Coordinates of C-alpha atoms and ligand atoms in Angstrom, one line a residue:
X1 CA 0.0 0.1 0.0
X2 CA 1.2 3.4 -0.9
X3 CA 2.2 6.1 1.7
X4 CA 0.8 9.5 1.1
X5 CA 1.0 13.1 1.9
X6 CA -1.3 15.4 3.6
X7 CA -3.3 15.3 6.7
X8 CA -3.7 11.5 6.4
X9 CA -2.1 8.4 5.2
X10 CA -3.7 5.5 3.4
X11 CA -2.1 3.1 5.9
X12 CA -3.8 5.1 8.9
X13 CA -7.2 4.7 7.0
X14 CA -6.7 1.2 6.1
X15 CA -5.6 0.2 9.8
X16 CA -8.6 2.2 11.2
X17 CA -10.9 0.5 8.7
X18 CA -9.9 -2.8 10.0
X19 CA -9.8 -2.0 13.7
X20 CA -13.3 -0.5 13.5
X21 CA -14.8 -3.0 11.3
X22 CA -15.4 -1.1 8.2
X23 CA -13.3 -2.9 5.6
X24 CA -11.2 -6.3 5.8
X25 CA -9.2 -8.0 3.2
X26 CA -11.0 -10.6 1.5
X27 CA -10.0 -14.1 2.3
X28 CA -7.7 -12.8 5.0
X29 CA -7.2 -16.0 6.6
X30 CA -5.6 -17.5 3.5
X31 CA -3.4 -14.5 2.9
X32 CA -5.8 -12.3 1.1
X33 CA -6.8 -11.9 -2.5
X34 CA -5.7 -9.0 -4.4
X35 CA -8.2 -6.5 -5.5
X36 CA -11.1 -7.8 -3.3
X37 CA -12.5 -6.6 0.0
X38 CA -15.0 -7.4 2.5
X39 CA -17.1 -4.8 4.5
X40 CA -17.5 -5.4 8.2
X41 CA -20.4 -4.4 10.5
X42 CA -19.9 -0.6 10.0
X43 CA -18.8 -0.6 6.6
X44 CA -21.8 -2.5 5.2
X45 CA -24.1 0.1 7.1
X46 CA -22.0 3.1 5.5
X47 CA -22.4 1.4 2.1
X48 CA -25.9 0.9 2.5
X49 CA -26.5 4.4 3.6
X50 CA -24.7 5.7 0.4
X51 CA -26.8 3.5 -1.8
X52 CA -30.1 4.4 -0.1
X53 CA -29.2 8.2 -0.2
X54 CA -28.5 7.8 -4.1
X55 CA -31.8 5.6 -4.7
X56 CA -33.9 8.0 -2.7
X57 CA -32.5 11.1 -4.5
X58 CA -32.2 9.7 -8.0
X59 CA -35.2 7.4 -8.0
X60 CA -37.8 7.7 -5.4
X61 CA -38.0 11.4 -5.2
X62 CA -38.0 12.0 -9.1
X63 CA -40.9 11.2 -11.3
X64 CA -38.8 10.8 -14.3
X65 CA -36.6 8.0 -13.1
X66 CA -37.3 4.3 -12.5
X67 CA -35.3 1.4 -11.1
X68 CA -33.9 -1.8 -12.5
X69 CA -32.1 -4.8 -11.0
X70 CA -30.5 -6.7 -13.9
X71 CA -28.5 -9.9 -13.7
X72 CA -24.7 -9.7 -13.2
X73 CA -24.2 -12.4 -16.2
X74 CA -25.9 -11.7 -19.4
X75 CA -25.8 -13.0 -22.9
X76 CA -22.3 -12.6 -24.4
X77 CA -23.8 -10.7 -27.3
X78 CA -24.5 -7.8 -24.9
X79 CA -20.8 -7.4 -24.5
X80 CA -20.1 -7.8 -28.2
X81 CA -22.8 -5.2 -28.8
X82 CA -21.4 -2.7 -26.4
X83 CA -17.9 -2.9 -27.6
X84 CA -16.5 -4.5 -24.3
X85 CA -15.2 -7.8 -25.9
X86 CA -13.2 -5.8 -28.5
X87 CA -12.2 -2.7 -26.8
X88 CA -12.4 -3.0 -22.9
X89 CA -8.8 -2.9 -22.4
X90 CA -6.2 -1.1 -20.5
X91 CA -2.6 -0.8 -22.1
X92 CA -0.4 -3.5 -20.1
X93 CA 3.3 -3.4 -20.0
X94 CA 5.5 -6.4 -18.9
X95 CA 9.1 -6.4 -17.5
X96 CA 10.9 -9.1 -19.7
X97 CA 13.3 -9.8 -16.9
X98 CA 11.2 -9.9 -13.5
X99 CA 7.9 -10.4 -15.3
X100 CA 6.1 -7.8 -13.3
X101 CA 3.1 -6.5 -15.0
X102 CA 2.1 -2.7 -15.0
X103 CA -0.8 -0.7 -16.4
X104 CA 1.0 1.7 -18.7
X105 CA -0.5 5.0 -17.1
X106 CA 0.7 3.9 -13.6
X107 CA 4.2 2.8 -14.9
X108 CA 4.6 6.2 -16.5
X109 CA 3.7 8.0 -13.1
X110 CA 6.2 5.6 -11.4
X111 CA 8.9 6.6 -13.9
X112 CA 7.9 10.1 -13.4
X113 CA 6.6 10.8 -16.7
X114 CA 4.0 13.5 -16.5
X115 CA 1.2 13.2 -19.0
X116 CA 0.1 16.4 -20.7
X117 CA -2.6 18.0 -18.6
X118 CA -3.0 14.7 -16.8
X119 CA -4.4 13.2 -20.2
X120 CA -6.5 10.1 -20.1
X121 CA -5.9 9.4 -23.9
X122 CA -4.2 6.2 -24.7
X123 CA -2.3 7.6 -27.6
X124 CA -0.3 9.5 -25.0
X125 CA 0.8 6.4 -23.2
X126 CA 4.4 6.1 -24.9
X127 CA 7.2 4.8 -22.7
X128 CA 10.4 7.0 -22.7
X129 CA 13.1 5.4 -24.8
X130 CA 15.3 3.0 -22.7
X131 CA 13.0 3.0 -19.7
X132 CA 13.7 0.1 -17.4
X133 CA 11.4 -1.8 -14.9
X134 CA 11.2 0.1 -11.6
X135 CA 10.6 -3.0 -9.6
X136 CA 14.0 -4.8 -10.7
X137 CA 15.7 -1.9 -11.8
X138 CA 17.3 -3.4 -14.9
X139 CA 14.5 -5.3 -16.8
X140 CA 13.5 -4.2 -20.4
X141 CA 9.9 -3.3 -20.8
X142 CA 7.4 -4.3 -23.5
X143 CA 5.6 -1.6 -25.4
X144 CA 2.1 -1.2 -24.1
X145 CA -0.4 -3.6 -25.5
X146 CA -4.1 -4.2 -24.7
X147 CA -5.3 -6.6 -21.9
X148 CA -9.1 -7.1 -21.5
X149 CA -10.5 -6.4 -18.3
X150 CA -13.4 -8.7 -18.3
X151 CA -13.7 -11.8 -16.2
X152 CA -14.7 -14.7 -18.4
X153 CA -17.2 -17.4 -17.1
X154 CA -19.0 -20.3 -18.7
X155 CA -22.8 -20.8 -17.5
X156 CA -23.9 -24.6 -17.5
X157 CA -21.9 -27.8 -17.4
X158 CA -19.7 -27.6 -20.4
X159 CA -16.8 -25.1 -20.7
X160 CA -16.6 -24.2 -24.3
X161 CA -16.1 -21.1 -26.6
X162 CA -19.7 -21.1 -27.4
X163 CA -21.2 -20.7 -24.0
X164 CA -18.4 -18.2 -22.8
X165 CA -19.6 -15.0 -21.4
X166 CA -18.5 -12.4 -18.9
X167 CA -19.1 -11.1 -15.3
X168 CA -20.5 -7.6 -16.1
X169 CA -17.8 -4.8 -16.2
X170 CA -20.5 -2.1 -15.6
X171 CA -24.0 -2.2 -14.7
X172 CA -25.3 0.1 -17.6
X173 CA -25.6 -2.6 -20.4
X174 CA -28.1 -4.3 -18.2
X175 CA -30.0 -1.1 -18.6
X176 CA -29.7 -0.7 -22.4
X177 CA -30.5 -4.2 -22.9
X178 CA -34.1 -3.8 -21.0
X179 CA -34.8 -0.4 -22.4
X180 CA -37.7 -1.6 -24.5
X181 CA -39.3 -3.5 -21.6
X182 CA -38.9 -0.8 -19.1
X183 CA -40.3 1.8 -21.5
X184 CA -43.3 -0.4 -22.1
X185 CA -44.2 -0.9 -18.3
X186 CA -43.3 2.4 -16.9
X187 CA -45.4 4.6 -19.1
X188 CA -42.6 7.1 -18.9
X189 CA -42.0 9.8 -21.6
X190 CA -38.5 10.9 -23.0
X191 CA -36.7 12.6 -21.2
X192 CA -36.8 9.8 -18.4
X193 CA -34.2 7.6 -16.6
X194 CA -33.5 4.0 -15.6
X195 CA -31.3 3.7 -12.6
X196 CA -29.5 0.6 -11.3
X197 CA -27.2 -0.2 -8.3
X198 CA -25.1 -3.4 -8.5
X199 CA -21.9 -5.2 -8.5
X200 CA -19.3 -4.9 -11.3
X201 CA -16.1 -6.8 -12.0
X202 CA -12.9 -5.8 -13.7
X203 CA -9.6 -7.8 -13.8
X204 CA -7.7 -4.8 -13.0
X205 CA -3.9 -5.2 -13.9
X206 CA -2.8 -3.6 -11.0
X207 CA -5.5 -3.0 -8.1
X208 CA -4.2 -0.2 -5.9
X209 CA -4.9 2.5 -3.4
X210 CA -6.8 0.2 -1.0
X211 CA -10.4 -0.1 -2.4
X212 CA -10.1 2.7 -4.7
X213 CA -9.2 0.4 -7.8
X214 CA -10.7 -3.1 -6.9
X215 CA -11.6 -6.1 -8.9
X216 CA -15.0 -6.4 -7.6
X217 CA -16.9 -3.2 -6.7
X218 CA -20.4 -1.5 -6.9
X219 CA -21.8 1.0 -9.2
X220 CA -24.7 3.3 -9.0
X221 CA -25.7 4.2 -12.6
X222 CA -28.5 6.2 -14.2
X223 CA -29.0 6.1 -17.9
X224 CA -31.0 9.3 -18.7
X225 CA -32.6 9.1 -22.1
X226 CA -33.2 12.4 -24.0
X227 CA -34.2 13.6 -27.2
X228 CA -31.4 14.0 -29.8
X229 CA -29.8 17.7 -29.7
X230 CA -30.5 18.0 -26.1
X231 CA -27.4 16.4 -24.9
X232 CA -25.3 19.6 -23.8
X233 CA -28.1 21.0 -21.6
X234 CA -28.8 17.6 -19.9
X235 CA -25.3 16.9 -19.4
X236 CA -24.6 20.2 -17.7
X237 CA -27.8 19.6 -15.4
X238 CA -26.6 16.3 -14.4
X239 CA -23.0 17.5 -13.7
X240 CA -24.6 20.2 -11.3
X241 CA -26.9 17.8 -9.8
X242 CA -24.4 15.3 -9.0
X243 CA -22.1 17.8 -7.5
X244 CA -24.8 19.1 -5.2
X245 CA -25.6 15.4 -4.0
X246 CA -22.0 14.8 -2.9
X247 CA -22.5 17.9 -0.7
X248 CA -25.8 16.4 0.7
X249 CA -23.7 13.4 2.0
X250 CA -21.0 15.6 3.7
X251 CA -18.2 15.9 1.2
X252 CA -17.0 19.6 1.5
X253 CA -17.2 21.6 -1.8
X254 CA -13.5 22.4 -1.5
X255 CA -12.6 18.5 -1.5
X256 CA -14.5 18.2 -4.9
X257 CA -13.6 19.1 -8.3
X258 CA -14.4 18.5 -12.0
X259 CA -12.1 17.0 -14.7
X260 CA -13.4 18.1 -18.1
X261 CA -12.3 15.8 -20.8
X262 CA -10.6 17.4 -23.8
X263 CA -12.0 16.5 -27.3
X264 CA -9.1 13.8 -28.0
X265 CA -9.8 12.1 -24.5
X266 CA -13.5 11.5 -25.4
X267 CA -14.8 8.1 -26.8
X268 CA -15.6 8.6 -30.5
X269 CA -19.4 8.3 -29.8
X270 CA -19.3 10.7 -26.7
X271 CA -19.8 14.6 -27.0
X272 CA -18.8 15.5 -23.2
X273 CA -17.5 13.8 -20.2
X274 CA -17.0 15.2 -16.8
X275 CA -15.5 13.3 -14.0
X276 CA -16.4 14.3 -10.3
X277 CA -12.9 14.2 -8.5
X278 CA -12.2 14.0 -4.6
X279 CA -8.9 15.0 -3.2
X280 CA -8.0 11.5 -1.6
X281 CA -4.8 11.2 0.6
X282 CA -3.1 9.6 -2.7
X283 CA -4.0 12.6 -5.1
X284 CA -7.1 13.9 -6.7
X285 CA -9.1 11.1 -8.2
X286 CA -12.3 10.1 -9.9
X287 CA -15.4 9.6 -7.9
X288 CA -17.9 9.3 -10.7
X289 CA -18.1 10.0 -14.6
X290 CA -20.7 11.7 -16.3
X291 CA -20.9 11.2 -19.9
X292 CA -23.0 12.3 -23.0
X293 CA -22.9 9.2 -24.9
X294 CA -25.1 10.0 -27.8
X295 CA -27.4 7.1 -29.1
X296 CA -24.3 4.8 -29.4
X297 CA -25.5 2.1 -26.9
X298 CA -29.1 1.7 -28.0
X299 CA -28.0 1.8 -31.6
X300 CA -25.4 -1.0 -31.2
X301 CA -28.1 -3.1 -29.4
X302 CA -30.5 -2.6 -32.1
X303 CA -28.0 -3.6 -34.7
X304 CA -26.8 -6.7 -32.7
X305 CA -30.2 -7.9 -31.6
X306 CA -32.2 -7.0 -34.6
X307 CA -34.8 -5.5 -32.3
X308 CA -35.9 -1.8 -32.8
X309 CA -34.8 0.7 -30.1
X310 CA -36.8 3.5 -31.6
X311 CA -38.9 5.8 -29.3
X312 CA -42.1 7.2 -30.7
X313 CA -42.5 10.8 -29.7
X314 CA -46.3 11.5 -29.5
X315 CA -45.9 15.2 -29.2
X316 CA -43.9 15.5 -32.6
X317 CA -45.1 12.5 -34.1
X318 CA -41.4 11.5 -34.8
X319 CA -39.5 8.2 -34.2
X320 CA -36.0 8.3 -32.9
X321 CA -33.3 6.2 -30.9
X322 CA -32.9 8.4 -27.8
X323 CA -29.6 9.8 -26.7
X324 CA -28.3 9.2 -23.3
X325 CA -26.5 11.0 -20.5
X326 CA -25.0 8.8 -18.0
X327 CA -23.9 9.7 -14.5
X328 CA -21.9 6.7 -13.2
X329 CA -20.6 6.4 -9.6
X330 CA -18.6 3.9 -7.6
X331 CA -20.0 3.1 -4.0
X332 CA -16.7 1.8 -2.9
X333 CA -14.9 5.0 -3.9
X334 CA -17.5 7.3 -2.3
X335 CA -17.3 5.0 0.8
X336 CA -13.5 5.5 1.0
X337 CA -13.9 9.4 0.3
X338 CA -16.3 9.7 3.2
X339 CA -14.0 7.7 5.6
X340 CA -11.1 9.9 4.7
X341 CA -13.1 13.0 4.8
X342 CA -14.6 12.0 8.2
X343 CA -11.4 11.1 10.1
X344 CA -10.1 13.6 12.5
X345 CA -7.8 13.7 15.4
X346 CA -8.7 16.5 17.8
X347 CA -7.4 18.0 21.2
X348 CA -10.5 18.3 23.4
X349 CA -10.3 20.5 26.8
X350 CA -10.9 18.4 29.8
X351 CA -13.5 21.1 31.1
X352 CA -15.6 23.4 28.9
X353 CA -14.4 24.7 25.7
X354 CA -13.9 23.8 21.9
X355 CA -12.1 20.9 20.3
X356 CA -9.2 21.8 18.0
X357 CA -7.5 19.8 15.4
X358 CA -4.5 17.9 16.9
X359 CA -0.9 18.6 15.7
X360 CA 0.4 15.4 14.1
X361 CA 2.8 13.6 16.1
X362 CA 2.6 15.8 19.3
X363 CA 0.8 14.8 22.6
X364 CA -2.1 16.9 23.7
X365 CA -1.2 20.0 25.5
X366 CA -1.9 20.1 29.3
X367 CA -5.6 20.3 30.2
X368 CA -6.5 18.8 26.8
X369 CA -6.8 15.0 25.7
X370 CA -6.6 13.5 22.2
X371 CA -9.8 12.2 20.7
X372 CA -10.3 10.4 17.5
X373 CA -13.5 11.1 15.7
X374 CA -15.1 10.2 12.4
X375 CA -17.3 13.4 11.5
X376 CA -19.7 11.5 8.9
X377 CA -22.7 13.3 7.9
X378 CA -25.8 12.1 9.8
X379 CA -27.1 10.9 6.3
X380 CA -24.5 8.3 6.1
X381 CA -23.1 7.6 9.6
X382 CA -23.2 3.7 10.2
X383 CA -24.8 4.3 13.6
X384 CA -27.2 7.2 14.2
X385 CA -27.8 7.1 17.8
X386 CA -26.4 5.6 20.8
X387 CA -28.2 5.1 24.1
X388 CA -26.6 4.6 27.5
X389 CA -28.0 4.0 31.0
X390 CA -25.7 6.1 33.4
X391 CA -25.1 3.0 35.4
X392 CA -25.5 -0.6 34.4
X393 CA -26.2 -1.9 38.0
X394 CA -29.2 0.1 38.5
X395 CA -32.2 -1.6 36.9
X396 CA -34.4 1.4 36.9
X397 CA -32.0 3.3 34.9
X398 CA -31.2 0.3 32.6
X399 CA -35.0 -0.1 32.0
X400 CA -35.8 3.4 31.2
X401 CA -32.8 3.6 28.8
X402 CA -33.9 0.3 27.2
X403 CA -37.3 1.9 26.5
X404 CA -35.7 4.9 24.8
X405 CA -33.5 2.5 22.8
X406 CA -36.3 0.4 21.7
X407 CA -38.4 3.6 20.7
X408 CA -35.7 4.8 18.4
X409 CA -34.4 1.5 17.1
X410 CA -37.1 0.7 14.5
X411 CA -36.3 4.2 13.0
X412 CA -32.6 4.4 12.8
X413 CA -29.7 2.0 13.4
X414 CA -29.0 2.5 17.1
X415 CA -26.3 1.3 19.7
X416 CA -26.7 0.1 23.1
X417 CA -24.0 0.4 25.4
X418 CA -23.9 0.1 29.1
X419 CA -20.2 -0.7 30.0
X420 CA -17.6 1.6 31.3
X421 CA -17.4 5.2 32.5
X422 CA -19.9 7.5 30.5
X423 CA -16.8 9.6 29.0
X424 CA -15.5 6.3 27.5
X425 CA -18.7 5.5 25.9
X426 CA -19.0 8.8 24.3
X427 CA -15.3 8.3 22.9
X428 CA -16.2 5.0 21.7
X429 CA -19.1 6.4 19.6
X430 CA -16.9 9.4 18.5
X431 CA -14.6 6.8 17.0
X432 CA -17.1 5.2 15.0
X433 CA -18.8 8.4 14.0
X434 CA -22.0 8.1 15.7
X435 CA -23.6 11.7 15.5
X436 CA -25.8 11.5 18.7
X437 CA -25.7 9.8 22.1
X438 CA -28.6 9.8 24.6
X439 CA -27.9 9.1 28.3
X440 CA -30.5 8.3 30.9
X441 CA -29.5 9.3 34.5
X442 CA -31.1 9.8 37.8
X443 CA -32.8 13.1 36.7
X444 CA -34.6 11.2 33.8
X445 CA -36.5 9.1 36.6
X446 CA -37.8 12.2 37.9
X447 CA -38.6 14.5 35.0
X448 CA -38.6 12.2 31.9
X449 CA -35.6 14.0 30.3
X450 CA -32.4 12.6 28.9
X451 CA -29.3 14.2 27.9
X452 CA -28.7 14.6 24.1
X453 CA -25.0 14.8 23.2
X454 CA -23.8 15.9 19.9
X455 CA -20.7 14.3 18.6
X456 CA -18.9 17.3 16.8
X457 CA -19.5 20.2 19.3
X458 CA -19.8 17.6 22.2
X459 CA -22.5 19.9 23.6
X460 CA -24.9 18.3 26.0
X461 CA -28.6 19.4 26.3
X462 CA -31.5 18.1 28.4
X463 CA -34.3 16.9 26.1
X464 CA -37.8 15.6 27.1
X465 CA -37.8 11.9 26.2
X466 CA -41.2 12.3 24.4
X467 CA -39.4 15.1 22.2
X468 CA -36.3 13.1 21.5
X469 CA -37.6 11.3 18.3
X470 CA -38.7 14.6 16.7
X471 CA -35.3 16.3 17.6
X472 CA -33.4 13.5 16.1
X473 CA -35.7 13.5 13.0
X474 CA -34.8 17.0 12.2
X475 CA -31.2 16.3 12.6
X476 CA -30.8 13.2 11.0
X477 CA -33.8 13.0 8.4
Ligands
LIG1 N1 -20.9 2.8 -17.5 C1 -19.7 3.8 -17.3 C2 -18.7 3.2 -16.7 O1 -18.7 2.2 -16.1 P1 -16.4 4.1 -15.4 O2 -15.7 5.4 -15.3 O3 -15.7 3.0 -16.1 O4 -17.9 4.2 -16.2 C3 -17.9 4.5 -13.2 O5 -16.9 3.6 -14.0 C4 -17.4 4.6 -11.9 O6 -17.3 3.1 -11.4 C5 -16.0 5.1 -11.5 O7 -16.2 6.5 -11.4 C6 -15.8 4.6 -10.4 O8 -16.3 5.2 -9.2 C7 -16.2 3.2 -10.3 N2 -15.0 2.2 -10.6 C8 -14.7 1.9 -11.9 N3 -13.7 0.9 -11.9 C9 -13.5 0.7 -10.5 C10 -12.8 -0.1 -9.9 N4 -11.9 -0.9 -10.5 N5 -12.8 -0.2 -8.5 C11 -13.6 0.6 -7.8 N6 -14.5 1.4 -8.5 C12 -14.4 1.7 -9.8

């Protein structure tokens, strides 16, 4: 794993993710498998919250988008039509001596060759003359050649070339292949979208940067079908919508940027593409791509399947193959960005006062202690509310607190903790990013109030127990 610059290293993130139960190496007891990851109890909640937020905002709250859940394995012709069989490749370079394999753009970065304006065009991936393998230091390198990233599989008992197909490398093609069925049943008119969340698989030459580039990952993709000639406006609309959405899950504006593709970097059928970029500890990298893809996909499926993909526009009495704008995001990358963004080490005063950011490598000054806190936005926080009885050996406190816990638990993912000093319990929740904690104490027995403690400000206020749910509803949503 690479060591990085800035406030946080990727090692810190990975070790924290393992300790707290966000992310584990897949098959760890057998030494792991490169490019595959398992999400632990907190990680799975974080990912679910990301997907729920996306589904709610992209599908449920819009009248012009419907959902789909297509199969991971599809007919091989889908991938021939989409162009993946022929062209879903990354340029690969081998060392003739130590046999180490590189992705050409990553190798160029390792060799210190700067691509012009960070170009994503393959034609720019040319090795400098006489370049040697950085791993063994002496090996001659092959010129870049294409390596197809799709995992092959053979449904059925016979493993033959005829029944070969692939694990999907993107969810999008399931949407295009079902365009006619969805259109027929959903009674939507262009412009409208079909959205899908699901696993995708790519046999990445060199998985790296923790979960950022994995071989199995999840995508959230929207294919928004539009009238020909309206691509530019809709593309701009979706770029703005998607950037706003990242704000709504807690990524600050200053950590996000756009990468606008130059004409020579675009696929031949695309008229525009913008990547939403996040400032990760290992550099500014893509979270999501938003492309105006014209009618390429539907037209290719029309050609390969022989089924018409025409849409009949009742207003103009015209028939056309719709064009598409595609916002395509990676759940795992968003989860990683949220974890990196949330992590803080702070110095907090022992008495009253504000917390301040800890200075790396220095102990807390006198009168302060260091706390680690994950400042997740309440929308994505794995646990939303923790509930504590002040003392575990006082049944009247435990019973009352249990009542509060059971009243909140059907609505949010809540955490029950009755072990240890109350300050320790708050710290444990800070460490996993729980935005609110409720403590039931002796006063609660008298006046039916409890202490509501807020993670970031550490402010505590007394709230009537019957008003708790409403207060939390406002803050968490
Ligand atoms: N249908 C368009 C498409 O798949 P993409 O840019 O190749 O476009 C979309 O992928 C998103 O999927 C990326 O922005 C990224 O978030 C995620 N993604 C792609 N490859 C990934 C990988 N190897 N590991 C994790 N996420 C990946």
